[in-house]
């Protein structure tokens, strides 16, 4: 007579669901972070499109300034894409953690070591994503400055009044 493996009891499944809640909340947090990264990427792309048009129509110092800005925007796109990649990889590792938790419960397998390794990997990947995100923010804050000629610009009428 073949033995049918015992199916997990409802209480065991409920306990596994409780164990899986923390990784699922982590997934929600990673999703929110991804939303921020994708929003930044969209803004960078929008600015790059605007600057591309200006690169083609400007000359002299203004042209050089636009070329420098588009190079920084290109770098920022690469950095934020790396952050997105690392976050998605982290989310995949967290999903595998949840799958292994349920597989271990369902089949009675001892998967504690793979779960711990995958969760640690997920944390390392997410730490990398945060680090690259900080790099993108620093790139943005270092390069976005309002030029003095704009800060101290006076309208012609104001200059004439001041001269009179």
PDB file of N, CA, C and O in Angstrom, residues 48-108:
ATOM      1  N   UNK A  48      15.704  65.177 -20.481  1.00  0.00           N
ATOM      2  CA  UNK A  48      16.662  64.839 -21.537  1.00  0.00           C
ATOM      3  C   UNK A  48      16.082  65.139 -22.916  1.00  0.00           C
ATOM      4  O   UNK A  48      16.791  65.648 -23.792  1.00  0.00           O
ATOM      5  N   UNK A  49      14.814  64.851 -23.112  1.00  0.00           N
ATOM      6  CA  UNK A  49      14.183  65.153 -24.405  1.00  0.00           C
ATOM      7  C   UNK A  49      14.179  66.649 -24.671  1.00  0.00           C
ATOM      8  O   UNK A  49      14.429  67.093 -25.791  1.00  0.00           O
ATOM      9  N   UNK A  50      13.889  67.430 -23.642  1.00  0.00           N
ATOM     10  CA  UNK A  50      13.880  68.889 -23.799  1.00  0.00           C
ATOM     11  C   UNK A  50      15.292  69.402 -24.090  1.00  0.00           C
ATOM     12  O   UNK A  50      15.479  70.261 -24.960  1.00  0.00           O
ATOM     13  N   UNK A  51      16.274  68.878 -23.390  1.00  0.00           N
ATOM     14  CA  UNK A  51      17.653  69.325 -23.582  1.00  0.00           C
ATOM     15  C   UNK A  51      18.180  68.885 -24.952  1.00  0.00           C
ATOM     16  O   UNK A  51      18.933  69.616 -25.594  1.00  0.00           O
ATOM     17  N   UNK A  52      17.773  67.699 -25.414  1.00  0.00           N
ATOM     18  CA  UNK A  52      18.186  67.242 -26.753  1.00  0.00           C
ATOM     19  C   UNK A  52      17.812  68.272 -27.810  1.00  0.00           C
ATOM     20  O   UNK A  52      18.617  68.587 -28.688  1.00  0.00           O
ATOM     21  N   UNK A  53      16.598  68.784 -27.726  1.00  0.00           N
ATOM     22  CA  UNK A  53      16.158  69.808 -28.680  1.00  0.00           C
ATOM     23  C   UNK A  53      17.024  71.060 -28.562  1.00  0.00           C
ATOM     24  O   UNK A  53      17.391  71.666 -29.570  1.00  0.00           O
ATOM     25  N   UNK A  54      17.356  71.450 -27.345  1.00  0.00           N
ATOM     26  CA  UNK A  54      18.171  72.647 -27.134  1.00  0.00           C
ATOM     27  C   UNK A  54      19.605  72.454 -27.631  1.00  0.00           C
ATOM     28  O   UNK A  54      20.219  73.397 -28.131  1.00  0.00           O
ATOM     29  N   UNK A  55      20.142  71.241 -27.490  1.00  0.00           N
ATOM     30  CA  UNK A  55      21.505  70.968 -27.961  1.00  0.00           C
ATOM     31  C   UNK A  55      21.596  71.244 -29.459  1.00  0.00           C
ATOM     32  O   UNK A  55      22.583  71.795 -29.940  1.00  0.00           O
ATOM     33  N   UNK A  56      20.549  70.890 -30.176  1.00  0.00           N
ATOM     34  CA  UNK A  56      20.559  71.046 -31.626  1.00  0.00           C
ATOM     35  C   UNK A  56      20.346  72.486 -32.082  1.00  0.00           C
ATOM     36  O   UNK A  56      20.659  72.824 -33.222  1.00  0.00           O
ATOM     37  N   UNK A  57      19.807  73.332 -31.211  1.00  0.00           N
ATOM     38  CA  UNK A  57      19.478  74.702 -31.630  1.00  0.00           C
ATOM     39  C   UNK A  57      20.336  75.779 -30.980  1.00  0.00           C
ATOM     40  O   UNK A  57      20.245  76.934 -31.385  1.00  0.00           O
ATOM     41  N   UNK A  58      21.140  75.438 -30.006  1.00  0.00           N
ATOM     42  CA  UNK A  58      21.942  76.457 -29.317  1.00  0.00           C
ATOM     43  C   UNK A  58      23.366  76.478 -29.865  1.00  0.00           C
ATOM     44  O   UNK A  58      23.816  75.536 -30.513  1.00  0.00           O
ATOM     45  N   UNK A  59      24.063  77.557 -29.552  1.00  0.00           N
ATOM     46  CA  UNK A  59      25.461  77.731 -29.968  1.00  0.00           C
ATOM     47  C   UNK A  59      26.247  78.311 -28.795  1.00  0.00           C
ATOM     48  O   UNK A  59      25.687  78.865 -27.861  1.00  0.00           O
ATOM     49  N   UNK A  60      27.563  78.207 -28.896  1.00  0.00           N
ATOM     50  CA  UNK A  60      28.426  78.836 -27.911  1.00  0.00           C
ATOM     51  C   UNK A  60      28.354  78.220 -26.529  1.00  0.00           C
ATOM     52  O   UNK A  60      28.207  77.018 -26.361  1.00  0.00           O
ATOM     53  N   UNK A  61      28.447  79.109 -25.514  1.00  0.00           N
ATOM     54  CA  UNK A  61      28.449  78.654 -24.117  1.00  0.00           C
ATOM     55  C   UNK A  61      27.156  77.935 -23.748  1.00  0.00           C
ATOM     56  O   UNK A  61      27.169  76.966 -22.994  1.00  0.00           O
ATOM     57  N   UNK A  62      26.053  78.432 -24.273  1.00  0.00           N
ATOM     58  CA  UNK A  62      24.760  77.792 -23.972  1.00  0.00           C
ATOM     59  C   UNK A  62      24.742  76.360 -24.506  1.00  0.00           C
ATOM     60  O   UNK A  62      24.260  75.445 -23.844  1.00  0.00           O
ATOM     61  N   UNK A  63      25.287  76.154 -25.707  1.00  0.00           N
ATOM     62  CA  UNK A  63      25.373  74.813 -26.299  1.00  0.00           C
ATOM     63  C   UNK A  63      26.232  73.902 -25.425  1.00  0.00           C
ATOM     64  O   UNK A  63      25.851  72.761 -25.141  1.00  0.00           O
ATOM     65  N   UNK A  64      27.382  74.422 -25.001  1.00  0.00           N
ATOM     66  CA  UNK A  64      28.272  73.630 -24.149  1.00  0.00           C
ATOM     67  C   UNK A  64      27.589  73.248 -22.836  1.00  0.00           C
ATOM     68  O   UNK A  64      27.750  72.140 -22.330  1.00  0.00           O
ATOM     69  N   UNK A  65      26.825  74.193 -22.285  1.00  0.00           N
ATOM     70  CA  UNK A  65      26.092  73.921 -21.042  1.00  0.00           C
ATOM     71  C   UNK A  65      25.038  72.831 -21.258  1.00  0.00           C
ATOM     72  O   UNK A  65      24.862  71.936 -20.429  1.00  0.00           O
ATOM     73  N   UNK A  66      24.353  72.874 -22.398  1.00  0.00           N
ATOM     74  CA  UNK A  66      23.332  71.866 -22.707  1.00  0.00           C
ATOM     75  C   UNK A  66      23.969  70.486 -22.916  1.00  0.00           C
ATOM     76  O   UNK A  66      23.430  69.474 -22.472  1.00  0.00           O
ATOM     77  N   UNK A  67      25.120  70.445 -23.586  1.00  0.00           N
ATOM     78  CA  UNK A  67      25.817  69.173 -23.797  1.00  0.00           C
ATOM     79  C   UNK A  67      26.253  68.586 -22.454  1.00  0.00           C
ATOM     80  O   UNK A  67      26.090  67.388 -22.194  1.00  0.00           O
ATOM     81  N   UNK A  68      26.778  69.431 -21.574  1.00  0.00           N
ATOM     82  CA  UNK A  68      27.186  68.957 -20.248  1.00  0.00           C
ATOM     83  C   UNK A  68      25.981  68.429 -19.473  1.00  0.00           C
ATOM     84  O   UNK A  68      26.063  67.379 -18.815  1.00  0.00           O
ATOM     85  N   UNK A  69      24.867  69.138 -19.575  1.00  0.00           N
ATOM     86  CA  UNK A  69      23.667  68.688 -18.852  1.00  0.00           C
ATOM     87  C   UNK A  69      23.156  67.363 -19.389  1.00  0.00           C
ATOM     88  O   UNK A  69      22.769  66.483 -18.615  1.00  0.00           O
ATOM     89  N   UNK A  70      23.165  67.189 -20.706  1.00  0.00           N
ATOM     90  CA  UNK A  70      22.638  65.939 -21.256  1.00  0.00           C
ATOM     91  C   UNK A  70      23.533  64.761 -20.897  1.00  0.00           C
ATOM     92  O   UNK A  70      23.053  63.645 -20.700  1.00  0.00           O
ATOM     93  N   UNK A  71      24.825  65.011 -20.745  1.00  0.00           N
ATOM     94  CA  UNK A  71      25.730  63.941 -20.310  1.00  0.00           C
ATOM     95  C   UNK A  71      25.413  63.520 -18.876  1.00  0.00           C
ATOM     96  O   UNK A  71      25.427  62.334 -18.550  1.00  0.00           O
ATOM     97  N   UNK A  72      25.140  64.490 -18.026  1.00  0.00           N
ATOM     98  CA  UNK A  72      24.775  64.174 -16.639  1.00  0.00           C
ATOM     99  C   UNK A  72      23.431  63.443 -16.610  1.00  0.00           C
ATOM    100  O   UNK A  72      23.262  62.472 -15.862  1.00  0.00           O
ATOM    101  N   UNK A  73      22.484  63.879 -17.423  1.00  0.00           N
ATOM    102  CA  UNK A  73      21.182  63.210 -17.476  1.00  0.00           C
ATOM    103  C   UNK A  73      21.332  61.763 -17.933  1.00  0.00           C
ATOM    104  O   UNK A  73      20.670  60.869 -17.401  1.00  0.00           O
ATOM    105  N   UNK A  74      22.220  61.536 -18.900  1.00  0.00           N
ATOM    106  CA  UNK A  74      22.467  60.176 -19.366  1.00  0.00           C
ATOM    107  C   UNK A  74      23.041  59.323 -18.236  1.00  0.00           C
ATOM    108  O   UNK A  74      22.637  58.172 -18.041  1.00  0.00           O
ATOM    109  N   UNK A  75      23.957  59.884 -17.473  1.00  0.00           N
ATOM    110  CA  UNK A  75      24.543  59.165 -16.327  1.00  0.00           C
ATOM    111  C   UNK A  75      23.476  58.880 -15.275  1.00  0.00           C
ATOM    112  O   UNK A  75      23.420  57.790 -14.708  1.00  0.00           O
ATOM    113  N   UNK A  76      22.638  59.870 -15.009  1.00  0.00           N
ATOM    114  CA  UNK A  76      21.567  59.681 -14.026  1.00  0.00           C
ATOM    115  C   UNK A  76      20.610  58.577 -14.456  1.00  0.00           C
ATOM    116  O   UNK A  76      20.150  57.785 -13.630  1.00  0.00           O
ATOM    117  N   UNK A  77      20.297  58.511 -15.758  1.00  0.00           N
ATOM    118  CA  UNK A  77      19.421  57.440 -16.254  1.00  0.00           C
ATOM    119  C   UNK A  77      20.037  56.079 -15.985  1.00  0.00           C
ATOM    120  O   UNK A  77      19.345  55.151 -15.535  1.00  0.00           O
ATOM    121  N   UNK A  78      21.334  55.957 -16.238  1.00  0.00           N
ATOM    122  CA  UNK A  78      22.020  54.680 -16.006  1.00  0.00           C
ATOM    123  C   UNK A  78      21.985  54.300 -14.531  1.00  0.00           C
ATOM    124  O   UNK A  78      21.725  53.143 -14.184  1.00  0.00           O
ATOM    125  N   UNK A  79      22.227  55.272 -13.675  1.00  0.00           N
ATOM    126  CA  UNK A  79      22.264  54.991 -12.230  1.00  0.00           C
ATOM    127  C   UNK A  79      20.884  54.606 -11.712  1.00  0.00           C
ATOM    128  O   UNK A  79      20.736  53.633 -10.963  1.00  0.00           O
ATOM    129  N   UNK A  80      19.849  55.336 -12.106  1.00  0.00           N
ATOM    130  CA  UNK A  80      18.507  55.010 -11.615  1.00  0.00           C
ATOM    131  C   UNK A  80      18.032  53.678 -12.217  1.00  0.00           C
ATOM    132  O   UNK A  80      17.327  52.916 -11.548  1.00  0.00           O
ATOM    133  N   UNK A  81      18.449  53.363 -13.440  1.00  0.00           N
ATOM    134  CA  UNK A  81      18.129  52.051 -14.003  1.00  0.00           C
ATOM    135  C   UNK A  81      18.784  50.936 -13.200  1.00  0.00           C
ATOM    136  O   UNK A  81      18.181  49.879 -12.998  1.00  0.00           O
ATOM    137  N   UNK A  82      20.002  51.156 -12.748  1.00  0.00           N
ATOM    138  CA  UNK A  82      20.675  50.159 -11.909  1.00  0.00           C
ATOM    139  C   UNK A  82      19.913  49.969 -10.600  1.00  0.00           C
ATOM    140  O   UNK A  82      19.740  48.839 -10.126  1.00  0.00           O
ATOM    141  N   UNK A  83      19.442  51.062 -10.027  1.00  0.00           N
ATOM    142  CA  UNK A  83      18.667  50.989  -8.792  1.00  0.00           C
ATOM    143  C   UNK A  83      17.375  50.194  -9.009  1.00  0.00           C
ATOM    144  O   UNK A  83      16.994  49.359  -8.183  1.00  0.00           O
ATOM    145  N   UNK A  84      16.722  50.447 -10.133  1.00  0.00           N
ATOM    146  CA  UNK A  84      15.489  49.708 -10.462  1.00  0.00           C
ATOM    147  C   UNK A  84      15.799  48.227 -10.634  1.00  0.00           C
ATOM    148  O   UNK A  84      15.090  47.358 -10.105  1.00  0.00           O
ATOM    149  N   UNK A  85      16.874  47.918 -11.351  1.00  0.00           N
ATOM    150  CA  UNK A  85      17.249  46.514 -11.562  1.00  0.00           C
ATOM    151  C   UNK A  85      17.499  45.804 -10.232  1.00  0.00           C
ATOM    152  O   UNK A  85      17.007  44.697 -10.001  1.00  0.00           O
ATOM    153  N   UNK A  86      18.263  46.445  -9.347  1.00  0.00           N
ATOM    154  CA  UNK A  86      18.575  45.830  -8.056  1.00  0.00           C
ATOM    155  C   UNK A  86      17.315  45.634  -7.211  1.00  0.00           C
ATOM    156  O   UNK A  86      17.168  44.615  -6.539  1.00  0.00           O
ATOM    157  N   UNK A  87      16.403  46.593  -7.256  1.00  0.00           N
ATOM    158  CA  UNK A  87      15.149  46.464  -6.496  1.00  0.00           C
ATOM    159  C   UNK A  87      14.288  45.327  -7.033  1.00  0.00           C
ATOM    160  O   UNK A  87      13.693  44.569  -6.258  1.00  0.00           O
ATOM    161  N   UNK A  88      14.207  45.219  -8.340  1.00  0.00           N
ATOM    162  CA  UNK A  88      13.409  44.137  -8.932  1.00  0.00           C
ATOM    163  C   UNK A  88      14.041  42.787  -8.597  1.00  0.00           C
ATOM    164  O   UNK A  88      13.335  41.825  -8.259  1.00  0.00           O
ATOM    165  N   UNK A  89      15.374  42.713  -8.664  1.00  0.00           N
ATOM    166  CA  UNK A  89      16.049  41.463  -8.286  1.00  0.00           C
ATOM    167  C   UNK A  89      15.781  41.132  -6.818  1.00  0.00           C
ATOM    168  O   UNK A  89      15.539  39.969  -6.463  1.00  0.00           O
ATOM    169  N   UNK A  90      15.783  42.146  -5.964  1.00  0.00           N
ATOM    170  CA  UNK A  90      15.467  41.946  -4.552  1.00  0.00           C
ATOM    171  C   UNK A  90      14.039  41.429  -4.380  1.00  0.00           C
ATOM    172  O   UNK A  90      13.799  40.497  -3.611  1.00  0.00           O
ATOM    173  N   UNK A  91      13.107  42.032  -5.098  1.00  0.00           N
ATOM    174  CA  UNK A  91      11.704  41.597  -5.025  1.00  0.00           C
ATOM    175  C   UNK A  91      11.556  40.148  -5.483  1.00  0.00           C
ATOM    176  O   UNK A  91      10.806  39.372  -4.883  1.00  0.00           O
ATOM    177  N   UNK A  92      12.287  39.756  -6.524  1.00  0.00           N
ATOM    178  CA  UNK A  92      12.242  38.365  -6.991  1.00  0.00           C
ATOM    179  C   UNK A  92      12.765  37.418  -5.919  1.00  0.00           C
ATOM    180  O   UNK A  92      12.191  36.341  -5.700  1.00  0.00           O
ATOM    181  N   UNK A  93      13.837  37.816  -5.247  1.00  0.00           N
ATOM    182  CA  UNK A  93      14.382  36.980  -4.170  1.00  0.00           C
ATOM    183  C   UNK A  93      13.381  36.853  -3.026  1.00  0.00           C
ATOM    184  O   UNK A  93      13.217  35.768  -2.457  1.00  0.00           O
ATOM    185  N   UNK A  94      12.685  37.937  -2.711  1.00  0.00           N
ATOM    186  CA  UNK A  94      11.660  37.886  -1.657  1.00  0.00           C
ATOM    187  C   UNK A  94      10.522  36.957  -2.086  1.00  0.00           C
ATOM    188  O   UNK A  94      10.007  36.172  -1.274  1.00  0.00           O
ATOM    189  N   UNK A  95      10.116  37.020  -3.341  1.00  0.00           N
ATOM    190  CA  UNK A  95       9.067  36.115  -3.844  1.00  0.00           C
ATOM    191  C   UNK A  95       9.505  34.658  -3.696  1.00  0.00           C
ATOM    192  O   UNK A  95       8.703  33.806  -3.300  1.00  0.00           O
ATOM    193  N   UNK A  96      10.769  34.391  -4.002  1.00  0.00           N
ATOM    194  CA  UNK A  96      11.276  33.026  -3.831  1.00  0.00           C
ATOM    195  C   UNK A  96      11.262  32.598  -2.371  1.00  0.00           C
ATOM    196  O   UNK A  96      10.992  31.434  -2.057  1.00  0.00           O
ATOM    197  N   UNK A  97      11.531  33.538  -1.475  1.00  0.00           N
ATOM    198  CA  UNK A  97      11.456  33.239  -0.037  1.00  0.00           C
ATOM    199  C   UNK A  97      10.046  32.780   0.317  1.00  0.00           C
ATOM    200  O   UNK A  97       9.860  31.762   0.996  1.00  0.00           O
ATOM    201  N   UNK A  98       9.046  33.515  -0.135  1.00  0.00           N
ATOM    202  CA  UNK A  98       7.648  33.166   0.164  1.00  0.00           C
ATOM    203  C   UNK A  98       7.304  31.805  -0.440  1.00  0.00           C
ATOM    204  O   UNK A  98       6.680  30.954   0.219  1.00  0.00           O
ATOM    205  N   UNK A  99       7.731  31.580  -1.669  1.00  0.00           N
ATOM    206  CA  UNK A  99       7.462  30.285  -2.324  1.00  0.00           C
ATOM    207  C   UNK A  99       8.106  29.147  -1.536  1.00  0.00           C
ATOM    208  O   UNK A  99       7.473  28.115  -1.303  1.00  0.00           O
ATOM    209  N   UNK A 100       9.352  29.339  -1.116  1.00  0.00           N
ATOM    210  CA  UNK A 100      10.032  28.284  -0.353  1.00  0.00           C
ATOM    211  C   UNK A 100       9.376  28.049   1.007  1.00  0.00           C
ATOM    212  O   UNK A 100       9.333  26.912   1.485  1.00  0.00           O
ATOM    213  N   UNK A 101       8.886  29.124   1.625  1.00  0.00           N
ATOM    214  CA  UNK A 101       8.176  28.942   2.899  1.00  0.00           C
ATOM    215  C   UNK A 101       6.970  28.029   2.719  1.00  0.00           C
ATOM    216  O   UNK A 101       6.738  27.116   3.519  1.00  0.00           O
ATOM    217  N   UNK A 102       6.211  28.272   1.662  1.00  0.00           N
ATOM    218  CA  UNK A 102       5.032  27.443   1.412  1.00  0.00           C
ATOM    219  C   UNK A 102       5.419  26.044   0.948  1.00  0.00           C
ATOM    220  O   UNK A 102       4.804  25.054   1.362  1.00  0.00           O
ATOM    221  N   UNK A 103       6.446  25.925   0.105  1.00  0.00           N
ATOM    222  CA  UNK A 103       6.880  24.611  -0.369  1.00  0.00           C
ATOM    223  C   UNK A 103       7.392  23.770   0.801  1.00  0.00           C
ATOM    224  O   UNK A 103       7.089  22.571   0.882  1.00  0.00           O
ATOM    225  N   UNK A 104       8.144  24.406   1.680  1.00  0.00           N
ATOM    226  CA  UNK A 104       8.642  23.677   2.844  1.00  0.00           C
ATOM    227  C   UNK A 104       7.509  23.163   3.712  1.00  0.00           C
ATOM    228  O   UNK A 104       7.553  22.034   4.204  1.00  0.00           O
ATOM    229  N   UNK A 105       6.474  23.974   3.888  1.00  0.00           N
ATOM    230  CA  UNK A 105       5.325  23.561   4.684  1.00  0.00           C
ATOM    231  C   UNK A 105       4.537  22.464   3.978  1.00  0.00           C
ATOM    232  O   UNK A 105       4.162  21.470   4.579  1.00  0.00           O
ATOM    233  N   UNK A 106       4.301  22.651   2.685  1.00  0.00           N
ATOM    234  CA  UNK A 106       3.478  21.713   1.930  1.00  0.00           C
ATOM    235  C   UNK A 106       4.127  20.342   1.826  1.00  0.00           C
ATOM    236  O   UNK A 106       3.466  19.315   1.956  1.00  0.00           O
ATOM    237  N   UNK A 107       5.429  20.308   1.586  1.00  0.00           N
ATOM    238  CA  UNK A 107       6.115  19.042   1.370  1.00  0.00           C
ATOM    239  C   UNK A 107       6.916  18.576   2.568  1.00  0.00           C
ATOM    240  O   UNK A 107       7.601  17.552   2.512  1.00  0.00           O
ATOM    241  N   UNK A 108       6.866  19.315   3.654  1.00  0.00           N
ATOM    242  CA  UNK A 108       7.583  18.930   4.858  1.00  0.00           C
ATOM    243  C   UNK A 108       9.097  18.996   4.688  1.00  0.00           C
ATOM    244  O   UNK A 108       9.824  18.291   5.370  1.00  0.00           O
TER     245      UNK A 108
END
